[in-house]
Amino acid sequence: MQTADVDAVLLLSFGGPEAPDEVRPFLENVTRGRGVPPERLDAVEEHYQHFGGVSPINELNRRLVADLSAALQRSGRDLPVYFGNRNWHPFAEDTVERMARDGVRRALVFATSAYGGYSACRQYHEDIARARGAATERTGTAPDLVKLRHFFDHPLFVAAVADGVRAARTRLGGDPRLVFTAHSIPSSADRTAGPPEEGGHRYSRQMTEAAALVAAEVGAAEHDLVWQSRSGPPQIPWLEPDIVDHLDDLHDRGVEGVVVSPVGFVSDHLEVVWDLDNEAAEHAEKIGMGFARAASAGSDPRFVEMVVELIGEQVDGAPARGLGTVPRAGVGCNGELCHPGCCEPARRPATAPGR
């Protein structure tokens, strides 16, 4: 692919409400068709209202759009950067329609997830196909949209997460235990993450490797990977242990302090702020454990540099950089999967995430 073949970039994300009266409609969009009980939505709605009904994710993504636009200009690429969401304004369907009306023919899509799996990767391919279909119905055409790859082991991503850990260690002092967190998913979804012949578990394998790479970067002799933000019914197994349960276990083992790094998230959106800065931090204080939360990678300038590199891989054929051994994938055009049958959901997880 030559530079002239690409004329835009689309930042594709999850979305979040930006006013109190938007919270419930947003949550209903997220959970439509998944059988989530109203009382679960009530509980998650309270999390949003605790912050005035505003999720930080859209503003964080707007900053990323501005920073990426500036970085692309500095690199000599005159590419406009558009922004669209799966679940709230600006919806991806509306953004891709605008791209079509602007004359965009072929765009690269950066999805705000570093990993594989259904919700982390395949669902973004579905978003792309749906948005192109809507744009075609409205305008008669739609740009080709090429999704960029997973980046969980990219050296710039690892370095950004590692510096967040170092800063948190300095704030806390002492010799804290290093604990990484990621969004829990149903165990069945993890079993089908990746190509069928690979044996599944690509989501948890990539997460495990990312945590190990960051731990090695900061020189941690030991570390843990645990999970957060579970929202499904109790009878369905999800990846465990939960961060709060893990804090109790560490306390029972005599650990006096922890640094918690949300390696599974690219920005400090509501799930990170609520689950870690509120619930986990308050529980640590209750049991007398020192607690410091490391910043996510998206606030580091190297994160934007990484996105520019990912674009260069597609535009110029630049070599893909990675530190790990677990396979990377995720590239697909117009909603086509990167591999037949990849990340096929056994059944849609009934989640009500707060972002």
C-alpha positions as a printed Julia matrix, in Angstrom:
355×3 Matrix{Float64}:
   0.0     0.0    0.0
   1.43    3.41  -0.98
   0.95    6.67   0.93
  -1.47    7.98  -1.7
  -3.74    4.99  -1.11
  -4.67    6.19   2.4
  -6.37    9.54   2.87
  -7.64    9.47   6.5
  -7.46    7.81   9.9
 -10.45    6.78  12.02
 -10.15    6.52  15.8
 -12.75    3.92  16.76
 -13.69    3.53  20.41
 -16.35    2.39  22.86
 -18.07    5.66  23.71
 -19.51    7.08  26.89
 -22.14    9.52  28.17
 -21.33   13.18  28.7
 -24.4    14.31  30.67
 -26.58   12.76  33.41
 -29.55   12.22  31.09
 -27.35   10.33  28.61
 -26.29    7.6   31.05
 -29.29    5.29  30.85
 -29.67    5.45  27.03
 -25.96    4.77  26.7
 -26.13    1.72  28.97
 -29.16    0.43  27.07
 -27.16    0.73  23.84
 -24.27   -1.21  25.36
 -26.46   -4.05  26.63
 -29.17   -4.25  23.96
 -30.11   -7.86  23.23
 -27.92   -9.29  26.01
 -30.5    -9.87  28.71
 -28.86   -7.67  31.34
 -31.33   -7.17  34.23
 -32.47   -3.61  35.01
 -30.99   -3.76  38.51
 -27.52   -4.26  37.02
 -28.02   -1.17  34.87
 -29.17    0.69  37.98
 -25.91   -0.17  39.74
 -23.71    0.88  36.82
 -25.74    4.07  36.35
 -24.89    5.02  39.93
 -21.19    4.79  39.06
 -21.65    7.32  36.26
 -23.8     9.65  38.35
 -21.06    9.63  40.99
 -19.02   11.54  38.37
 -21.82   13.83  37.25
 -23.01   11.47  34.52
 -19.86   12.04  32.48
 -17.46    9.34  31.33
 -13.91   10.59  30.71
 -13.47    8.41  27.63
 -14.75   10.79  24.94
 -12.62   13.71  26.14
  -9.58   11.44  26.38
 -10.19   10.31  22.82
 -10.61   13.88  21.58
  -7.2    14.68  23.05
  -5.8    11.6   21.34
  -7.27   12.76  18.01
  -5.63   16.18  18.43
  -2.28   14.7   19.49
  -2.35   12.14  16.67
  -3.21   14.8   14.1
  -0.23   16.89  15.24
   2.09   13.86  15.26
   1.04   12.86  11.75
   1.74   16.36  10.49
   5.18   16.29  12.1
   5.87   12.96  10.4
   4.94   14.39   7.0
   1.58   12.62   6.66
  -1.27   15.0    5.87
  -4.06   12.7    7.06
  -7.24   13.97   8.74
  -8.2    12.05  11.88
 -11.89   11.25  12.43
 -13.48    9.96  15.66
 -16.37    7.5   16.02
 -17.82    5.26  18.76
 -19.63    1.97  19.05
 -22.14    2.96  21.72
 -22.53    6.75  21.9
 -22.04   10.01  20.07
 -20.22   10.47  17.81
 -21.48    7.11  16.53
 -19.24    5.3   14.05
 -22.1     5.16  11.53
 -22.39    8.97  11.51
 -18.63    9.46  11.34
 -18.16    7.08   8.41
 -21.05    8.8    6.6
 -19.23   12.12   7.09
 -16.02   10.53   5.8
 -17.86    9.36   2.69
 -19.33   12.84   2.1
 -15.84   14.32   2.58
 -14.57   12.11  -0.23
 -12.47    9.75   1.87
 -11.74    6.63  -0.17
  -9.52    4.56   2.12
  -8.82    5.03   5.82
  -6.88    3.23   8.53
  -8.77    2.42  11.73
  -7.12    2.61  15.13
  -9.33    0.83  17.68
  -8.68    1.69  21.32
  -7.84   -1.86  22.38
  -4.39   -3.44  22.42
  -5.57   -7.04  22.5
  -7.42   -9.84  20.73
 -10.69  -11.5   21.66
 -14.32  -10.88  20.8
 -14.98   -7.58  22.6
 -11.38   -6.38  22.25
 -11.01   -7.01  18.51
 -13.68   -8.89  16.55
 -16.46   -6.56  17.68
 -14.53   -3.63  16.2
 -14.53   -5.44  12.85
 -18.3    -5.75  13.24
 -18.51   -2.02  14.03
 -16.6    -1.25  10.83
 -18.9    -3.41   8.69
 -22.02   -1.89  10.28
 -20.77    1.69   9.87
 -19.87    1.12   6.21
 -23.29   -0.4    5.59
 -25.02    2.6    7.14
 -22.87    5.04   5.15
 -23.63    3.2    1.9
 -27.37    3.33   2.6
 -27.22    7.07   3.27
 -24.74    8.22   0.63
 -24.42    5.39  -1.88
 -20.77    4.83  -1.0
 -18.4     4.17   1.89
 -14.63    4.33   2.26
 -12.55    1.2    2.59
 -11.62    0.85   6.27
  -8.51   -1.11   7.29
  -8.24   -1.94  10.98
  -4.75   -1.75  12.5
  -3.22   -4.6   14.47
  -2.96   -5.52  18.16
  -0.18   -3.65  19.94
   0.0    -5.21  23.42
   3.74   -5.94  23.08
   4.82   -2.9   21.1
   7.96   -1.49  22.75
   6.47    2.02  23.01
   3.31    0.68  24.68
   5.38   -1.38  27.12
   7.66    1.59  27.88
   4.68    3.9   28.53
   3.05    1.43  30.94
   6.41    0.82  32.65
   6.96    4.52  33.32
   3.51    4.72  34.86
   4.51    1.9   37.19
   7.78    3.62  38.12
   5.99    6.86  38.97
   3.45    5.05  41.14
   6.23    3.19  42.96
   7.93    6.49  43.71
   4.71    7.98  45.1
   4.04    5.0   47.34
   7.58    4.27  48.46
   8.78    1.06  50.08
   8.76   -2.23  48.19
   5.17   -2.64  46.92
   3.8    -5.66  45.14
   3.17   -5.06  41.42
  -0.35   -6.0   40.35
  -1.66   -5.67  36.8
  -5.37   -5.53  35.97
  -7.41   -6.12  32.84
 -11.12   -6.28  32.02
 -12.51   -9.67  32.95
 -14.48  -11.56  30.32
 -16.49  -14.79  30.46
 -14.2   -17.83  30.52
 -16.04  -19.13  27.45
 -15.11  -15.96  25.54
 -11.46  -16.42  26.45
 -11.57  -20.05  25.31
 -12.61  -18.93  21.81
 -10.22  -15.94  21.59
  -7.98  -16.39  18.56
  -8.07  -18.78  15.59
  -9.74  -22.11  16.44
  -6.64  -24.16  15.59
  -4.58  -22.12  18.07
  -6.54  -23.48  21.02
  -8.05  -20.21  22.19
  -7.15  -18.03  25.18
  -5.39  -15.44  23.03
  -6.88  -12.62  25.13
  -5.53  -13.89  28.45
  -2.26  -15.03  26.84
  -1.61  -11.62  25.34
  -2.53   -9.95  28.63
  -0.2   -12.27  30.55
   2.65  -11.5   28.19
   2.07   -7.72  28.32
   2.19   -7.83  32.13
   5.39   -9.9   32.07
   7.04   -7.52  29.6
   6.26   -4.48  31.75
   7.37   -6.27  34.91
  10.69   -7.12  33.27
  11.06   -3.51  32.07
  10.75   -2.18  35.64
  12.82   -4.97  37.17
  10.03   -6.48  39.28
  10.99   -9.87  40.66
   7.32  -10.85  41.05
   4.02   -9.6   39.75
   0.38  -10.64  39.47
  -2.24  -10.36  36.74
  -5.81  -10.09  38.03
  -9.14   -8.93  36.65
 -11.69   -6.19  37.16
 -15.05   -4.87  35.92
 -16.91   -8.18  35.89
 -20.58   -7.58  35.15
 -22.15  -10.91  34.17
 -24.53  -13.12  36.16
 -22.84  -15.09  38.96
 -23.63  -18.49  37.41
 -21.42  -17.75  34.38
 -17.67  -18.24  35.03
 -15.48  -15.21  34.31
 -11.72  -14.76  34.48
 -10.58  -14.52  38.09
  -9.4   -13.41  40.62
 -11.02  -10.02  40.97
  -8.74   -7.17  42.06
 -10.54   -6.61  45.39
 -10.42  -10.32  46.27
  -6.75  -10.34  45.34
  -6.02   -7.46  47.69
  -7.49   -9.54  50.53
  -5.3   -12.48  49.54
  -2.17  -10.32  49.46
  -3.09   -8.82  52.83
  -3.42  -12.32  54.32
   0.07  -13.06  52.98
   1.53  -10.03  54.7
   1.89   -7.7   51.7
   1.9    -4.12  52.97
   1.55   -2.15  49.73
   0.61   -2.54  46.07
   1.11   -0.66  42.82
  -1.8    -1.42  40.5
  -1.29   -0.96  36.75
  -4.34   -1.19  34.42
  -2.32   -2.77  31.6
  -5.49   -4.03  29.93
  -6.79   -0.49  29.32
  -5.36    2.24  27.11
  -6.88    5.21  28.98
  -8.16    6.24  32.39
 -11.84    5.9   31.54
 -14.64    5.27  34.01
 -13.98    1.57  34.62
 -10.42    2.36  35.63
 -11.4     5.34  37.77
 -14.32    3.61  39.49
 -13.0     0.08  39.92
  -9.45    1.04  40.89
  -9.38    4.63  42.16
 -12.59    4.15  44.14
 -13.45    0.53  44.98
  -9.97   -1.0   45.08
  -8.3     2.03  46.69
 -11.01    2.27  49.35
 -10.72   -1.45  50.11
  -6.95   -1.2   50.4
  -7.35    1.65  52.89
  -9.91   -0.39  54.84
  -7.47   -3.29  55.29
  -4.51   -1.03  55.96
  -2.66   -1.65  52.69
  -0.67    1.01  50.84
  -2.09    1.58  47.37
  -0.95    3.52  44.3
  -2.51    3.31  40.87
  -0.24    3.63  37.84
  -1.31    5.74  34.88
  -2.51    4.01  31.73
  -0.45    4.19  28.54
  -2.74    6.57  26.64
  -1.58    9.6   28.62
   2.05    9.09  27.53
   3.37   10.81  24.35
   4.92    7.51  23.26
   1.42    6.09  22.85
   0.79    8.54  20.01
   4.21    7.73  18.54
   3.16    4.08  18.54
  -0.03    4.82  16.6
   2.04    6.67  13.99
   4.27    3.59  13.72
   1.25    1.32  13.26
   0.08    3.58  10.45
   3.56    3.39   8.91
   3.36   -0.41   8.88
   0.34   -0.23   6.6
   1.26    2.79   4.49
   4.98    2.21   3.97
   5.39   -1.49   4.77
   7.53   -0.65   7.81
   8.44   -3.7    9.92
   6.16   -4.47  12.84
   7.9    -4.05  16.18
   7.02   -6.34  19.07
   8.69   -7.73  22.17
   6.57  -10.81  22.77
   5.98  -14.29  21.4
   2.17  -14.54  21.62
   0.74  -13.95  18.12
  -0.52  -10.52  17.1
  -3.36  -10.08  14.62
  -6.36   -7.81  14.14
  -5.76   -6.39  10.65
  -8.79   -6.62   8.38
 -10.46   -4.6    5.63
 -14.11   -3.52   5.7
 -15.01   -5.74   8.64
 -13.42   -8.91   7.31
 -11.83  -10.99  10.07
  -8.07  -11.34  10.26
  -8.56  -15.14  10.34
 -11.6   -17.33   9.52
 -13.55  -18.18  12.66
 -11.32  -16.0   14.85
 -12.76  -15.07  18.27
 -16.16  -16.6   17.48
 -18.38  -15.95  20.52
 -20.09  -19.04  21.89
 -22.73  -16.62  23.08
 -22.73  -12.89  23.51
 -21.5   -11.97  27.0
 -24.1   -10.13  29.05
 -21.93   -7.23  30.1
 -22.73   -3.74  31.29
 -19.33   -2.09  31.35
 -18.8     1.39  32.66
 -16.38    3.42  30.55
